[in-house]
Amino acid sequence: MTGREPDTEREPGTGRLALPGVLTAGQAARTAAAIAGLQRADGAIPWFRGHHLDPWDHIEAAMALDAAGEHGRAAAAYDWLARHQLPDGSWYAGYADGDAARPTDRGKETNFCAYVAVGVLHHYLATGDEEFRDRMWPVVYAAVEFVLALQHPGGAIGWRRDADGTPAAGALLTGCSSIHQALRCALALAERREDPQPDWELATGRLGHALRHHPAHFLDKSAYSMDWYYPVLAGALRGPRALAHLDARWAEFVVDGLGVRCVSTNPWVTGGESAELALALWAAGDSERAARVLRWIGHLRAPDGLYWTGYVYADRTIWPRERTAWTAGSVLLAVAALTGEPATEAVFGGAGLPRGLESGECCEPA
């Protein structure tokens, strides 16, 4: 379907990403080089050149570059965020081709802003660069403060502040799961600086409690596969409960041999959701199924090392006709976790991340 690509020679940093049946070392190097090829000279990584950049996907691509050993390029991506952070600690939701002077969406999404903590911790763990960690700490701090200003009394966090400053009323389960992971990474950075943040610990505990016990606090997006697997991927659910959670809706979202539906009602599997499900399976302790899902999406791989966004299997058609940095990035990060890359294991495995302070008082009987 996509033609054949050469198995290029291994490049520095990518050999550990080889996973039988998924990627050779040369293919991993080709994918990392393709992501790097989309990066602008100023460090921005748009979805693809000519399309927009959003901060979350920009960070995911930077994390993939770090996992592949491209630490200088990843640092440049974080420096772009530092230079263009807004005075309130946020970033706009979209920028034309990654040009900070051309925002396309002046709303500010909380999970987009929080994710910088995951990326900064990942880069620090990958490089040991304490100067980078300290330089980025004010960026992380301001972003977390922006996000927590939108936390609801029940623990969930509003998904967006509109361009006019109005906070959105609703909270998203996927976005809040990602924020929960980000808050734990932010607390880990605070620990390393010996700069305790008790308010963050309480906020993290309240959010985690809401994710585990109060689904009614979130808008109903249950038709989307991200709402199914993200509480596991981001660490709110672990252990037997995580596997039971994934098994409960497996048949609804997974198409054997092809990948994961983005929406349960549509005959469309997507590379990003499939790679993220693989990462969630790995985090839940099921590496065998994780690798199987990654093998399935080989049909989305293009000869340049990037991945098509999705495939409409009812029509046997690649759609849309785009290959995004974040889809390729999600594949590299899933492979990195499965092959034991330490920084990726740490931020997605979560065993060493602070959990926050959860009281559960709202669930105790009167």
XYZ file of C-alpha atoms in Angstrom:
366
model
C 0.000 0.000 0.000
C 2.705 2.476 0.957
C 5.635 1.182 -1.052
C 8.933 0.022 0.364
C 11.572 1.931 2.244
C 15.236 1.124 2.606
C 16.473 -0.113 5.972
C 18.888 2.752 6.527
C 21.972 2.358 8.660
C 21.545 2.876 12.378
C 22.105 6.449 13.506
C 23.251 7.456 16.991
C 20.591 7.102 19.647
C 18.076 5.104 17.625
C 19.442 1.572 17.937
C 17.580 0.984 21.193
C 14.276 1.692 19.416
C 14.421 -1.456 17.287
C 11.391 -3.676 17.996
C 10.954 -6.900 15.995
C 8.054 -6.731 13.579
C 7.511 -3.020 14.285
C 10.670 -1.033 13.530
C 14.237 -1.851 12.671
C 16.907 0.479 13.995
C 17.245 1.961 10.534
C 13.522 2.558 10.235
C 13.447 4.243 13.641
C 16.282 6.498 12.508
C 14.374 7.323 9.349
C 11.279 8.264 11.351
C 13.296 10.472 13.712
C 14.930 12.160 10.726
C 11.521 12.730 9.125
C 10.212 14.424 12.286
C 13.377 16.524 12.422
C 12.799 17.465 8.801
C 9.468 19.051 9.753
C 11.049 21.204 12.470
C 11.462 24.890 11.689
C 14.743 26.703 12.216
C 13.259 28.396 15.290
C 12.533 25.012 16.923
C 8.783 24.820 16.214
C 7.383 21.456 15.075
C 4.071 21.864 13.203
C 1.904 18.875 12.328
C 3.488 19.135 8.889
C 4.898 22.115 7.036
C 2.117 24.475 6.043
C -0.264 23.145 8.686
C -0.636 24.384 12.244
C 1.268 23.747 15.474
C -0.453 23.052 18.751
C 1.648 22.938 21.929
C 0.710 19.373 22.960
C 1.638 17.751 19.658
C 4.741 19.934 19.407
C 5.859 18.487 22.769
C 5.033 14.917 21.768
C 7.223 15.282 18.692
C 10.024 16.755 20.823
C 9.786 13.806 23.221
C 10.098 11.415 20.299
C 13.239 13.242 19.169
C 14.703 12.837 22.661
C 13.822 9.129 22.670
C 15.727 8.833 19.385
C 18.761 10.659 20.753
C 18.122 13.972 18.970
C 18.558 15.975 22.165
C 19.630 19.238 20.544
C 16.523 19.356 18.389
C 14.312 18.520 21.352
C 15.914 21.297 23.417
C 15.235 23.728 20.562
C 11.553 22.749 20.657
C 11.362 23.515 24.381
C 13.218 26.776 23.885
C 10.509 27.748 21.371
C 7.922 27.232 24.111
C 9.949 29.272 26.586
C 10.315 32.189 24.156
C 6.640 32.300 23.240
C 4.892 31.574 26.544
C 2.206 34.167 27.180
C 2.256 36.359 30.303
C -0.408 34.226 32.030
C 1.678 31.049 31.608
C -0.255 29.686 28.634
C 0.160 29.234 24.902
C -2.423 29.689 22.207
C -4.105 26.538 20.973
C -2.833 26.898 17.409
C -0.160 28.674 15.357
C 0.036 28.750 11.552
C 2.969 26.563 10.493
C 4.449 27.065 13.968
C 4.855 30.807 13.453
C 4.363 32.382 16.888
C 3.356 35.663 15.245
C 0.403 33.989 13.501
C -1.887 32.333 16.049
C -4.834 30.555 14.442
C -6.725 29.883 17.682
C -6.345 32.349 20.545
C -8.083 30.044 22.966
C -5.849 28.389 25.580
C -6.346 24.679 26.240
C -5.357 23.448 29.661
C -3.991 20.056 28.657
C -1.922 21.690 25.899
C -0.353 24.021 28.455
C 0.199 21.465 31.228
C 2.025 19.011 28.962
C 5.206 21.070 29.025
C 5.922 19.488 32.448
C 5.945 16.001 30.897
C 8.267 17.088 28.105
C 10.672 18.972 30.356
C 10.981 16.077 32.812
C 11.435 13.651 29.905
C 14.220 15.768 28.404
C 15.932 16.183 31.755
C 15.829 12.443 32.451
C 17.108 11.713 28.935
C 20.024 14.148 29.155
C 20.734 14.892 32.821
C 20.942 18.553 31.805
C 20.361 20.434 35.058
C 20.872 23.820 33.433
C 17.995 23.031 31.067
C 15.841 21.849 33.970
C 16.451 25.035 35.944
C 15.973 27.252 32.903
C 12.622 25.651 32.119
C 11.351 25.555 35.698
C 9.739 29.045 35.536
C 8.017 27.975 32.309
C 6.619 24.834 33.934
C 5.619 26.726 37.078
C 3.700 29.396 35.178
C 1.967 26.822 32.969
C 0.821 24.763 35.967
C -0.493 27.845 37.733
C -2.476 28.797 34.618
C -3.982 25.311 34.453
C -4.869 24.991 38.140
C -6.719 28.314 38.070
C -9.363 26.429 36.050
C -9.781 23.518 38.490
C -13.374 22.868 39.556
C -14.390 22.185 43.165
C -14.845 18.490 42.342
C -11.256 18.170 41.067
C -11.785 18.215 37.300
C -10.126 20.989 35.282
C -11.932 23.071 32.684
C -10.663 22.259 29.238
C -10.096 25.758 27.881
C -10.053 29.489 28.427
C -11.559 31.194 25.387
C -9.904 34.064 23.559
C -12.003 36.588 25.482
C -10.840 35.106 28.796
C -14.018 33.151 29.529
C -13.319 29.716 31.053
C -15.104 26.787 29.421
C -17.694 25.231 31.707
C -16.900 21.598 30.929
C -13.971 19.289 31.638
C -12.676 16.553 29.338
C -11.693 13.119 30.607
C -8.858 12.706 28.100
C -7.508 16.194 28.691
C -7.716 15.863 32.475
C -5.963 12.483 32.359
C -3.123 14.133 30.445
C -3.087 17.004 32.952
C -2.888 14.494 35.816
C 0.249 12.990 34.283
C 1.649 16.488 33.740
C 1.026 17.521 37.353
C 2.856 14.440 38.611
C 5.790 15.298 36.337
C 5.698 18.905 37.575
C 5.814 17.652 41.176
C 8.789 15.451 40.277
C 10.601 18.506 38.911
C 9.730 20.443 42.067
C 11.174 17.628 44.204
C 14.424 17.699 42.265
C 14.668 21.424 42.904
C 13.771 20.962 46.596
C 10.954 23.413 45.976
C 7.820 21.814 47.482
C 4.435 22.732 46.010
C 1.768 21.600 48.492
C -1.051 23.254 46.534
C -0.088 21.225 43.474
C -0.067 18.032 45.539
C -3.613 18.694 46.712
C -4.774 19.613 43.217
C -3.189 16.469 41.757
C -4.845 14.274 44.359
C -8.250 15.851 43.768
C -7.928 15.439 40.006
C -6.793 11.822 40.295
C -9.720 11.055 42.597
C -12.164 12.574 40.118
C -10.688 10.552 37.259
C -10.916 7.281 39.182
C -14.250 7.703 40.904
C -16.368 10.472 39.349
C -16.876 10.098 35.571
C -19.926 12.362 35.818
C -17.565 15.288 36.413
C -16.507 15.115 32.754
C -18.260 15.791 29.459
C -19.514 12.639 27.772
C -17.082 11.845 24.971
C -17.316 8.088 25.466
C -17.576 7.393 21.734
C -13.933 8.477 21.397
C -11.266 5.872 22.030
C -9.043 8.399 23.810
C -11.566 8.645 26.639
C -11.312 4.862 26.950
C -7.556 4.364 27.161
C -6.220 7.704 28.387
C -6.833 7.166 32.113
C -4.526 4.141 31.776
C -1.981 5.799 29.490
C -1.649 8.818 31.791
C -1.410 6.781 34.991
C -4.719 7.469 36.731
C -5.510 3.737 36.502
C -2.925 1.026 37.089
C -2.733 -2.674 37.902
C -5.589 -5.154 37.383
C -8.121 -2.345 37.261
C -6.316 -0.828 34.273
C -6.361 -4.080 32.293
C -10.004 -4.708 33.160
C -10.789 -1.179 31.994
C -9.098 -1.767 28.632
C -10.666 -5.202 28.161
C -14.168 -3.872 28.811
C -14.342 -1.908 25.548
C -11.680 -3.673 23.473
C -14.124 -5.082 20.925
C -15.778 -1.684 20.542
C -12.642 0.162 19.474
C -10.068 -2.347 18.201
C -10.067 -3.698 14.639
C -7.837 -6.765 14.544
C -5.017 -6.409 12.071
C -5.633 -2.703 11.378
C -5.543 -0.659 14.573
C -7.822 1.389 16.793
C -10.886 3.369 15.827
C -10.764 7.021 16.691
C -14.553 7.008 17.156
C -16.442 3.824 17.938
C -19.133 4.478 15.319
C -16.807 5.193 12.378
C -14.903 2.675 10.187
C -11.667 4.647 10.568
C -8.529 3.485 12.363
C -5.843 6.002 13.240
C -2.126 5.680 13.832
C -1.917 8.058 16.788
C -4.685 6.399 18.784
C -3.271 2.969 17.986
C 0.224 3.889 19.182
C -1.198 5.507 22.302
C -3.250 2.400 23.071
C -0.037 0.384 22.738
C 1.587 2.702 25.268
C -1.398 2.271 27.597
C -1.188 -1.515 27.279
C 2.509 -1.407 28.098
C 1.808 0.804 31.128
C -0.806 -1.716 32.285
C 1.698 -4.561 31.997
C 0.568 -6.112 28.702
C 3.594 -5.639 26.447
C 2.582 -8.526 24.204
C -0.651 -6.906 23.082
C 1.085 -3.542 22.895
C 3.606 -4.856 20.381
C 0.831 -6.554 18.414
C -1.070 -3.276 17.994
C 2.107 -1.524 16.848
C 2.714 -4.276 14.276
C -0.772 -3.766 12.897
C -0.231 -0.109 12.043
C 2.721 -0.877 9.799
C 0.217 -0.446 6.956
C 0.126 3.276 7.780
C 3.877 3.749 7.462
C 5.051 5.731 4.427
C 8.444 5.324 2.737
C 9.685 8.608 4.209
C 9.341 7.178 7.732
C 6.253 9.194 8.687
C 2.804 7.675 9.206
C -0.524 8.432 7.582
C -3.039 9.769 10.070
C -5.689 7.150 9.376
C -7.294 4.505 7.174
C -11.015 4.186 6.293
C -11.223 0.432 6.089
C -14.782 0.404 4.736
C -13.444 2.157 1.616
C -9.871 0.841 1.771
C -8.688 4.447 1.647
C -5.967 6.405 3.403
C -7.639 9.478 4.902
C -6.804 12.254 5.421
C -3.878 12.505 3.035
C -1.504 13.818 5.677
C 1.493 12.483 7.593
C 1.924 14.236 10.918
C 4.888 14.661 13.211
C 2.758 13.686 16.191
C 1.597 10.386 14.691
C 5.199 9.397 14.015
C 6.149 10.692 17.453
C 3.548 8.541 19.178
C 4.916 5.445 17.440
C 8.499 6.211 18.502
C 7.432 6.834 22.098
C 5.493 3.563 22.267
C 8.494 1.696 20.869
C 10.768 3.518 23.310
C 8.679 2.337 26.258
C 8.569 -1.237 25.000
C 12.333 -1.312 24.447
C 13.173 0.122 27.866
C 14.273 3.676 27.066
C 14.625 5.020 30.632
C 13.194 8.536 30.302
C 10.121 7.316 28.433
C 9.621 4.499 30.932
C 9.784 7.002 33.766
C 7.214 9.519 32.521
C 4.723 6.952 31.210
C 5.337 4.116 33.666
C 5.007 6.580 36.504
C 6.336 4.343 39.252
C 8.644 7.057 40.580
C 6.321 10.034 40.063
C 4.567 11.703 43.014
C 0.874 10.866 43.221
C -0.384 13.945 45.031
C -2.574 13.938 48.119
C -5.942 12.243 47.716
C -8.362 12.410 50.614
C -11.474 10.869 49.070
C -13.598 12.748 51.602
C -16.310 13.310 49.038
C -16.847 9.557 48.815
C -16.939 8.825 52.517
C -20.365 8.115 54.037
C -21.841 10.871 56.169
